[in-house]
PDB file of C-alpha atoms in Angstrom:
ATOM      1  CA  MET A  26     -11.294  18.718  -0.708  1.00 51.00           C
ATOM      2  CA  LYS A  27      -9.036  19.194   2.257  1.00 53.00           C
ATOM      3  CA  ASN A  28      -8.983  16.223   4.752  1.00 61.00           C
ATOM      4  CA  ASP A  29      -5.695  15.522   6.514  1.00 68.00           C
ATOM      5  CA  ASP A  30      -6.774  11.978   7.483  1.00 87.00           C
ATOM      6  CA  VAL A  31      -7.396  10.909   3.852  1.00 95.00           C
ATOM      7  CA  GLU A  32      -5.109  10.514   0.943  1.00 96.00           C
ATOM      8  CA  HIS A  33      -6.766  11.919  -2.101  1.00 97.00           C
ATOM      9  CA  TRP A  34      -5.894  10.858  -5.792  1.00 97.00           C
ATOM     10  CA  SER A  35      -7.700  12.630  -8.578  1.00 97.00           C
ATOM     11  CA  LEU A  36      -7.607  13.019 -12.276  1.00 97.00           C
ATOM     12  CA  LYS A  37      -9.848  15.088 -14.676  1.00 97.00           C
ATOM     13  CA  HIS A  38     -10.183  12.722 -17.656  1.00 95.00           C
ATOM     14  CA  PRO A  39     -11.468  14.201 -20.928  1.00 94.00           C
ATOM     15  CA  GLU A  40     -13.860  11.381 -21.591  1.00 94.00           C
ATOM     16  CA  PHE A  41     -14.707   9.841 -18.050  1.00 95.00           C
ATOM     17  CA  GLY A  42     -14.795  13.115 -16.047  1.00 95.00           C
ATOM     18  CA  LEU A  43     -13.403  13.729 -12.664  1.00 97.00           C
ATOM     19  CA  LEU A  44     -12.198  10.461 -11.093  1.00 97.00           C
ATOM     20  CA  GLU A  45     -11.212  10.480  -7.503  1.00 98.00           C
ATOM     21  CA  LEU A  46      -9.939   7.818  -4.965  1.00 98.00           C
ATOM     22  CA  PHE A  47     -10.013   8.622  -1.225  1.00 98.00           C
ATOM     23  CA  ILE A  48      -7.895   6.436   1.223  1.00 97.00           C
ATOM     24  CA  GLY A  49      -8.430   6.442   4.811  1.00 95.00           C
ATOM     25  CA  GLU A  50     -10.181   4.959   7.801  1.00 94.00           C
ATOM     26  CA  PRO A  51     -14.108   4.523   7.640  1.00 95.00           C
ATOM     27  CA  ASP A  52     -14.841   7.365   9.986  1.00 94.00           C
ATOM     28  CA  ALA A  53     -12.760   9.857   7.771  1.00 95.00           C
ATOM     29  CA  LEU A  54     -14.280   8.558   4.586  1.00 96.00           C
ATOM     30  CA  ARG A  55     -17.810   8.984   6.034  1.00 96.00           C
ATOM     31  CA  ARG A  56     -17.170  12.697   6.210  1.00 95.00           C
ATOM     32  CA  ILE A  57     -16.850  12.563   2.292  1.00 96.00           C
ATOM     33  CA  ASP A  58     -19.453   9.989   1.696  1.00 97.00           C
ATOM     34  CA  PRO A  59     -22.177   9.729   4.483  1.00 96.00           C
ATOM     35  CA  ASP A  60     -23.250   6.295   3.126  1.00 96.00           C
ATOM     36  CA  PHE A  61     -19.806   4.725   3.647  1.00 97.00           C
ATOM     37  CA  PRO A  62     -20.291   1.596   5.762  1.00 94.00           C
ATOM     38  CA  THR A  63     -19.988   2.029   9.556  1.00 87.00           C
ATOM     39  CA  SER A  64     -16.575   0.875  10.991  1.00 67.00           C
ATOM     40  CA  SER A  65     -16.717  -2.572  12.524  1.00 59.00           C
ATOM     41  CA  LYS A  66     -13.650  -1.758  14.620  1.00 52.00           C
ATOM     42  CA  LYS A  67     -14.160   0.292  17.924  1.00 48.00           C
ATOM     43  CA  THR A  68     -10.662   1.788  17.896  1.00 40.00           C
ATOM     44  CA  ASP A  69     -10.810   3.051  14.189  1.00 44.00           C
ATOM     45  CA  ALA A  70     -11.859   6.622  15.505  1.00 43.00           C
ATOM     46  CA  ASP A  71      -8.871   6.624  17.889  1.00 44.00           C
ATOM     47  CA  ASN A  72      -6.337   5.231  15.333  1.00 42.00           C
ATOM     48  CA  SER A  73      -7.367   7.937  12.765  1.00 41.00           C
ATOM     49  CA  THR A  74      -5.872  10.659  14.847  1.00 39.00           C
ATOM     50  CA  GLU A  75      -2.421   9.046  15.068  1.00 41.00           C
ATOM     51  CA  PRO A  76       0.260  10.310  12.746  1.00 40.00           C
ATOM     52  CA  GLU A  77       1.291   8.023   9.868  1.00 42.00           C
ATOM     53  CA  ALA A  78       4.481   6.113  10.293  1.00 39.00           C
ATOM     54  CA  GLN A  79       7.286   7.671   8.296  1.00 40.00           C
ATOM     55  CA  GLU A  80       9.169   5.536   5.668  1.00 43.00           C
ATOM     56  CA  VAL A  81      12.695   4.684   6.799  1.00 40.00           C
ATOM     57  CA  ALA A  82      14.993   6.406   4.149  1.00 40.00           C
ATOM     58  CA  GLU A  83      17.391   4.097   2.280  1.00 42.00           C
ATOM     59  CA  GLY A  84      20.985   4.722   3.361  1.00 45.00           C
ATOM     60  CA  ASP A  85      20.116   6.505   6.584  1.00 46.00           C
ATOM     61  CA  VAL A  86      23.274   6.378   8.764  1.00 42.00           C
ATOM     62  CA  GLU A  87      23.214   6.518  12.695  1.00 46.00           C
ATOM     63  CA  ASP A  88      25.334   8.886  14.536  1.00 52.00           C
ATOM     64  CA  GLU A  89      28.821   7.409  14.656  1.00 47.00           C
ATOM     65  CA  GLY A  90      28.912   7.686  18.449  1.00 50.00           C
ATOM     66  CA  ALA A  91      25.393   6.096  19.092  1.00 52.00           C
ATOM     67  CA  SER A  92      25.568   3.251  21.649  1.00 61.00           C
ATOM     68  CA  THR A  93      24.129  -0.244  21.005  1.00 71.00           C
ATOM     69  CA  LYS A  94      21.333   0.659  23.422  1.00 66.00           C
ATOM     70  CA  GLU A  95      20.372   3.693  21.535  1.00 74.00           C
ATOM     71  CA  ASP A  96      20.424   1.724  18.252  1.00 70.00           C
ATOM     72  CA  SER A  97      18.191  -0.850  19.833  1.00 70.00           C
ATOM     73  CA  GLU A  98      15.801   1.534  21.130  1.00 70.00           C
ATOM     74  CA  LYS A  99      15.649   3.552  17.787  1.00 71.00           C
ATOM     75  CA  PHE A 100      14.979   0.125  15.948  1.00 68.00           C
ATOM     76  CA  LEU A 101      12.192  -0.909  18.409  1.00 67.00           C
ATOM     77  CA  LYS A 102      10.508   2.565  18.046  1.00 65.00           C
ATOM     78  CA  LYS A 103      10.562   2.335  14.206  1.00 65.00           C
ATOM     79  CA  LEU A 104       9.282  -1.347  14.352  1.00 62.00           C
ATOM     80  CA  ALA A 105       6.448  -0.171  16.761  1.00 59.00           C
ATOM     81  CA  GLU A 106       5.529   2.611  14.213  1.00 59.00           C
ATOM     82  CA  LYS A 107       5.514   0.211  11.433  1.00 59.00           C
ATOM     83  CA  LEU A 108       3.204  -2.284  13.272  1.00 55.00           C
ATOM     84  CA  ASP A 109       0.952   0.561  14.266  1.00 55.00           C
ATOM     85  CA  ASP A 110       0.802   1.797  10.833  1.00 57.00           C
ATOM     86  CA  LEU A 111      -0.123  -1.715   9.513  1.00 55.00           C
ATOM     87  CA  ASP A 112      -2.823  -2.000  12.155  1.00 48.00           C
ATOM     88  CA  LYS A 113      -4.618   0.964  10.777  1.00 62.00           C
ATOM     89  CA  LYS A 114      -7.705  -0.270   8.662  1.00 80.00           C
ATOM     90  CA  ARG A 115      -7.408   1.965   5.628  1.00 91.00           C
ATOM     91  CA  GLN A 116     -10.299   1.506   3.314  1.00 96.00           C
ATOM     92  CA  LEU A 117     -11.041   3.012  -0.190  1.00 97.00           C
ATOM     93  CA  LEU A 118     -13.708   5.184  -1.631  1.00 98.00           C
ATOM     94  CA  VAL A 119     -14.094   5.811  -5.481  1.00 97.00           C
ATOM     95  CA  ARG A 120     -16.063   8.571  -7.076  1.00 97.00           C
ATOM     96  CA  ARG A 121     -16.841   9.789 -10.573  1.00 96.00           C
ATOM     97  CA  ASP A 122     -17.944  13.339 -10.972  1.00 95.00           C
ATOM     98  CA  GLY A 123     -18.885  13.506  -7.317  1.00 95.00           C
ATOM     99  CA  VAL A 124     -20.877  10.072  -7.359  1.00 95.00           C
ATOM    100  CA  THR A 125     -19.681   7.160  -5.443  1.00 96.00           C
ATOM    101  CA  ILE A 126     -19.046   4.166  -7.759  1.00 96.00           C
ATOM    102  CA  ALA A 127     -17.093   1.895  -5.423  1.00 97.00           C
ATOM    103  CA  ARG A 128     -16.242   1.110  -1.805  1.00 97.00           C
ATOM    104  CA  TYR A 129     -13.735  -1.344  -0.540  1.00 97.00           C
ATOM    105  CA  LYS A 130     -12.597  -2.726   2.835  1.00 95.00           C
ATOM    106  CA  SER A 131      -8.898  -2.812   1.640  1.00 94.00           C
ATOM    107  CA  LEU A 132      -6.538  -1.360  -0.990  1.00 95.00           C
ATOM    108  CA  GLU A 133      -6.422  -4.670  -2.787  1.00 93.00           C
ATOM    109  CA  ASN A 134      -5.729  -4.351  -6.567  1.00 93.00           C
ATOM    110  CA  GLN A 135      -8.997  -3.819  -8.441  1.00 94.00           C
ATOM    111  CA  LYS A 136     -10.283  -2.634 -11.921  1.00 96.00           C
ATOM    112  CA  ILE A 137     -13.474  -0.564 -12.007  1.00 95.00           C
ATOM    113  CA  ASP A 138     -15.563  -0.550 -15.152  1.00 96.00           C
ATOM    114  CA  LEU A 139     -15.750   2.918 -16.678  1.00 95.00           C
ATOM    115  CA  GLY A 140     -17.994   1.827 -19.553  1.00 91.00           C
ATOM    116  CA  LYS A 141     -21.122   2.278 -17.559  1.00 83.00           C
ATOM    117  CA  SER A 142     -21.550   5.936 -16.735  1.00 75.00           C
ATOM    118  CA  ASP A 143     -24.569   5.242 -14.476  1.00 79.00           C
ATOM    119  CA  ALA A 144     -22.722   2.654 -12.290  1.00 79.00           C
ATOM    120  CA  THR A 145     -23.191   3.248  -8.534  1.00 86.00           C
ATOM    121  CA  VAL A 146     -22.910   1.341  -5.343  1.00 91.00           C
ATOM    122  CA  LYS A 147     -25.764   1.059  -2.729  1.00 92.00           C
ATOM    123  CA  ALA A 148     -25.778   3.191   0.335  1.00 93.00           C
ATOM    124  CA  GLY A 149     -24.037   1.477   3.282  1.00 94.00           C
ATOM    125  CA  LYS A 150     -22.589  -1.284   1.173  1.00 95.00           C
ATOM    126  CA  TYR A 151     -19.134  -2.239  -0.207  1.00 97.00           C
ATOM    127  CA  GLY A 152     -18.404  -3.168  -3.792  1.00 95.00           C
ATOM    128  CA  GLY A 153     -18.118  -1.891  -7.260  1.00 95.00           C
ATOM    129  CA  GLU A 154     -18.552  -2.676 -11.064  1.00 94.00           C
ATOM    130  CA  MET A 155     -15.350  -4.754 -11.512  1.00 93.00           C
ATOM    131  CA  THR A 156     -14.038  -5.680 -15.033  1.00 94.00           C
ATOM    132  CA  LEU A 157     -11.068  -7.269 -16.745  1.00 91.00           C
ATOM    133  CA  SER A 158     -11.276  -5.188 -19.887  1.00 93.00           C
ATOM    134  CA  ALA A 159     -10.916  -1.550 -21.033  1.00 95.00           C
ATOM    135  CA  PRO A 160     -12.086   0.968 -20.247  1.00 96.00           C
ATOM    136  CA  TYR A 161     -11.254   0.807 -16.543  1.00 97.00           C
ATOM    137  CA  LEU A 162      -9.988   2.557 -13.570  1.00 97.00           C
ATOM    138  CA  GLY A 163      -7.368   0.418 -11.855  1.00 96.00           C
ATOM    139  CA  TRP A 164      -4.894   0.650  -8.960  1.00 96.00           C
ATOM    140  CA  THR A 165      -1.960  -1.223  -7.589  1.00 92.00           C
ATOM    141  CA  SER A 166      -1.177  -1.453  -3.866  1.00 91.00           C
ATOM    142  CA  ASN A 167       1.936  -2.762  -2.097  1.00 89.00           C
ATOM    143  CA  PHE A 168       2.310  -6.250  -0.972  1.00 82.00           C
ATOM    144  CA  LEU A 169       0.571  -5.850   2.190  1.00 85.00           C
ATOM    145  CA  ASP A 170      -2.281  -3.549   0.785  1.00 89.00           C
ATOM    146  CA  SER A 171      -1.285  -0.924   3.322  1.00 89.00           C
ATOM    147  CA  TRP A 172      -0.614   1.907   0.806  1.00 91.00           C
ATOM    148  CA  MET A 173      -1.239   2.791  -2.734  1.00 94.00           C
ATOM    149  CA  ILE A 174       1.435   2.528  -5.287  1.00 92.00           C
ATOM    150  CA  GLU A 175      -0.219   3.610  -8.618  1.00 93.00           C
ATOM    151  CA  VAL A 176      -3.704   4.440 -10.003  1.00 96.00           C
ATOM    152  CA  LYS A 177      -4.381   4.548 -13.651  1.00 96.00           C
ATOM    153  CA  VAL A 178      -7.238   4.715 -16.426  1.00 97.00           C
ATOM    154  CA  LYS A 179      -6.919   2.502 -19.404  1.00 96.00           C
ATOM    155  CA  ASP A 180      -8.992   2.803 -22.628  1.00 95.00           C
ATOM    156  CA  ASP A 181      -8.751   2.159 -26.315  1.00 92.00           C
ATOM    157  CA  GLU A 182      -6.430   5.235 -26.449  1.00 92.00           C
ATOM    158  CA  GLY A 183      -3.949   4.022 -24.013  1.00 94.00           C
ATOM    159  CA  VAL A 184      -3.109   4.444 -20.314  1.00 95.00           C
ATOM    160  CA  VAL A 185      -3.223   7.670 -18.115  1.00 95.00           C
ATOM    161  CA  VAL A 186      -1.455   7.431 -14.841  1.00 94.00           C
ATOM    162  CA  PHE A 187      -2.590   9.561 -11.847  1.00 96.00           C
ATOM    163  CA  ASP A 188      -0.111  12.008 -10.263  1.00 94.00           C
ATOM    164  CA  PRO A 189       0.586  10.665  -6.836  1.00 94.00           C
ATOM    165  CA  PRO A 190      -0.740  12.953  -3.862  1.00 95.00           C
ATOM    166  CA  GLU A 191       2.041  15.265  -2.633  1.00 93.00           C
ATOM    167  CA  GLY A 192       3.674  13.751   0.500  1.00 91.00           C
ATOM    168  CA  SER A 193       2.292  10.312  -0.088  1.00 92.00           C
ATOM    169  CA  ARG A 194       4.491   7.114  -0.187  1.00 89.00           C
ATOM    170  CA  ALA A 195       3.720   6.847  -3.853  1.00 88.00           C
ATOM    171  CA  ALA A 196       5.112  10.289  -4.430  1.00 91.00           C
ATOM    172  CA  LYS A 197       8.243   9.353  -2.497  1.00 90.00           C
ATOM    173  CA  ARG A 198       8.527   6.088  -4.410  1.00 80.00           C
ATOM    174  CA  TRP A 199       8.540   8.196  -7.709  1.00 73.00           C
ATOM    175  CA  GLU A 200      11.131  10.543  -6.331  1.00 79.00           C
ATOM    176  CA  ALA A 201      13.455   7.488  -5.476  1.00 77.00           C
ATOM    177  CA  MET A 202      12.935   6.182  -8.935  1.00 68.00           C
ATOM    178  CA  GLU A 203      13.826   9.514 -10.572  1.00 70.00           C
ATOM    179  CA  GLU A 204      17.007   9.800  -8.428  1.00 69.00           C
ATOM    180  CA  SER A 205      18.154   6.054  -8.999  1.00 73.00           C
ATOM    181  CA  PRO A 206      18.718   4.271 -12.360  1.00 68.00           C
ATOM    182  CA  PHE A 207      18.633   0.999 -10.311  1.00 62.00           C
ATOM    183  CA  LYS A 208      15.284   1.762  -8.547  1.00 59.00           C
ATOM    184  CA  ARG A 209      13.768   2.896 -11.862  1.00 56.00           C
ATOM    185  CA  TRP A 210      13.756  -0.678 -13.273  1.00 51.00           C
ATOM    186  CA  PHE A 211      13.857  -2.480  -9.857  1.00 55.00           C
ATOM    187  CA  TYR A 212      10.699  -1.009  -8.175  1.00 53.00           C
ATOM    188  CA  PRO A 213       8.401  -1.702 -11.167  1.00 59.00           C
ATOM    189  CA  LEU A 214       9.939  -5.209 -11.371  1.00 56.00           C
ATOM    190  CA  ILE A 215       8.956  -6.220  -7.871  1.00 55.00           C
ATOM    191  CA  THR A 216       5.492  -4.591  -8.165  1.00 56.00           C
ATOM    192  CA  GLY A 217       4.798  -6.287 -11.352  1.00 52.00           C
ATOM    193  CA  LEU A 218       5.826  -9.627  -9.740  1.00 50.00           C
ATOM    194  CA  GLY A 219       2.551  -9.411  -7.724  1.00 52.00           C
ATOM    195  CA  LYS A 220       1.409 -11.488  -4.816  1.00 53.00           C
ATOM    196  CA  GLY A 221       1.130 -14.669  -6.755  1.00 52.00           C
ATOM    197  CA  GLY A 222       4.759 -14.211  -8.045  1.00 49.00           C
ATOM    198  CA  TRP A 223       6.044 -13.861  -4.555  1.00 46.00           C
ATOM    199  CA  ALA A 224       4.082 -16.949  -3.473  1.00 52.00           C
ATOM    200  CA  LEU A 225       5.565 -18.858  -6.316  1.00 50.00           C
ATOM    201  CA  ALA A 226       9.117 -17.517  -5.378  1.00 51.00           C
ATOM    202  CA  VAL A 227       8.560 -18.784  -1.776  1.00 54.00           C
ATOM    203  CA  ILE A 228       7.519 -22.219  -2.953  1.00 59.00           C
ATOM    204  CA  VAL A 229      10.551 -22.509  -5.419  1.00 55.00           C
ATOM    205  CA  LEU A 230      13.177 -20.832  -3.275  1.00 57.00           C
ATOM    206  CA  GLY A 231      11.913 -22.202   0.126  1.00 62.00           C
ATOM    207  CA  PRO A 232      13.602 -25.485  -0.028  1.00 69.00           C
ATOM    208  CA  LEU A 233      16.873 -24.001  -1.378  1.00 67.00           C
ATOM    209  CA  VAL A 234      16.915 -21.528   1.501  1.00 63.00           C
ATOM    210  CA  SER A 235      16.217 -24.363   3.893  1.00 68.00           C
ATOM    211  CA  LYS A 236      19.064 -26.455   2.603  1.00 69.00           C
ATOM    212  CA  LEU A 237      21.354 -23.444   2.701  1.00 69.00           C
ATOM    213  CA  ILE A 238      20.605 -22.920   6.390  1.00 69.00           C
ATOM    214  CA  ALA A 239      21.107 -26.656   7.121  1.00 68.00           C
ATOM    215  CA  TRP A 240      24.429 -26.535   5.277  1.00 66.00           C
ATOM    216  CA  LEU A 241      25.517 -23.506   7.423  1.00 68.00           C
ATOM    217  CA  LEU A 242      24.493 -25.143  10.584  1.00 64.00           C
ATOM    218  CA  SER A 243      26.634 -28.230   9.669  1.00 64.00           C
ATOM    219  CA  PHE A 244      29.708 -26.248  10.449  1.00 61.00           C
ATOM    220  CA  LEU A 245      28.804 -25.568  13.926  1.00 57.00           C
ATOM    221  CA  PRO A 246      30.240 -27.957  16.571  1.00 55.00           C
ATOM    222  CA  ASP A 247      27.940 -30.518  18.473  1.00 53.00           C
ATOM    223  CA  TRP A 248      27.713 -29.428  21.939  1.00 51.00           C
ATOM    224  CA  ASP A 249      26.624 -32.086  24.527  1.00 52.00           C
ATOM    225  CA  ILE A 250      25.110 -30.014  27.365  1.00 49.00           C
ATOM    226  CA  ASN A 251      23.785 -31.988  30.410  1.00 54.00           C
ATOM    227  CA  ILE A 252      21.398 -29.966  32.646  1.00 53.00           C
ATOM    228  CA  PRO A 253      21.170 -31.576  36.019  1.00 52.00           C
TER     229      PRO A 253
END
C-alpha cells in the first residue's frame, strides 16, 4: 500500500501471516483503517503535509568559509526542524492479514500477543492484546518515541526481524552500523539500555556532574559588581 504520509513495516511470516505496522498521524492512518480514532489535535491534518525533518549526518563539515552568522542560522534551522518533527503526533496501527489487531497513540515499546488468531480491537478505540511471553510481535522505538528502531516477531523457533522501510530512519541506522564497527556495537548498547537505564544513569551520574561543574566554577574569579 502506497502512502507517502505513512511509514510501512511488513513481514510475511510462515506461521502468523502478513504482519504490518503503519506509522503516521491519525488522519493518514484513517485512510488505511477507517475505524482509527479521530485526532484530538486540530493541527494534525496541517502537520501531516509537512516534510519530515532529515537526520543530521554524523561528521558533516560546514564550508570552510562560512561565517559565524551563517553557522548560527543553519543551526537554528536544523533545531526548528527537529522541534517541528517532535511536535508531530505519530501514532501506530498494527494489522494481521489485513485485520486491525492494535492501535496506539504513541510508538512506545509494546509486545502484541500472536497466540490469539482472532484478536482484534474495537472500532474507534486504542489498544491491543499485549503479552510478555512468546509468540509476540514487538517493537523498539527511540528514547523520545518519535521514530521506530526495530520490529520483530518472537516465537519458540527464535526471532525474525523486519527489514526497515527504505528511506526510514531505521534503515539509515542499519546502514550506519554496517559502515562502522563502533556503531555496530554502540547503537544496540544504548538502545538496550532503555528509558529505565537512562533514568538510572541520570540519578547516579547527576551528582557527579553537578560536582564537576562546581569544581570548574571554583576556578573562576569572584567579581564584585556594584550596579547603581
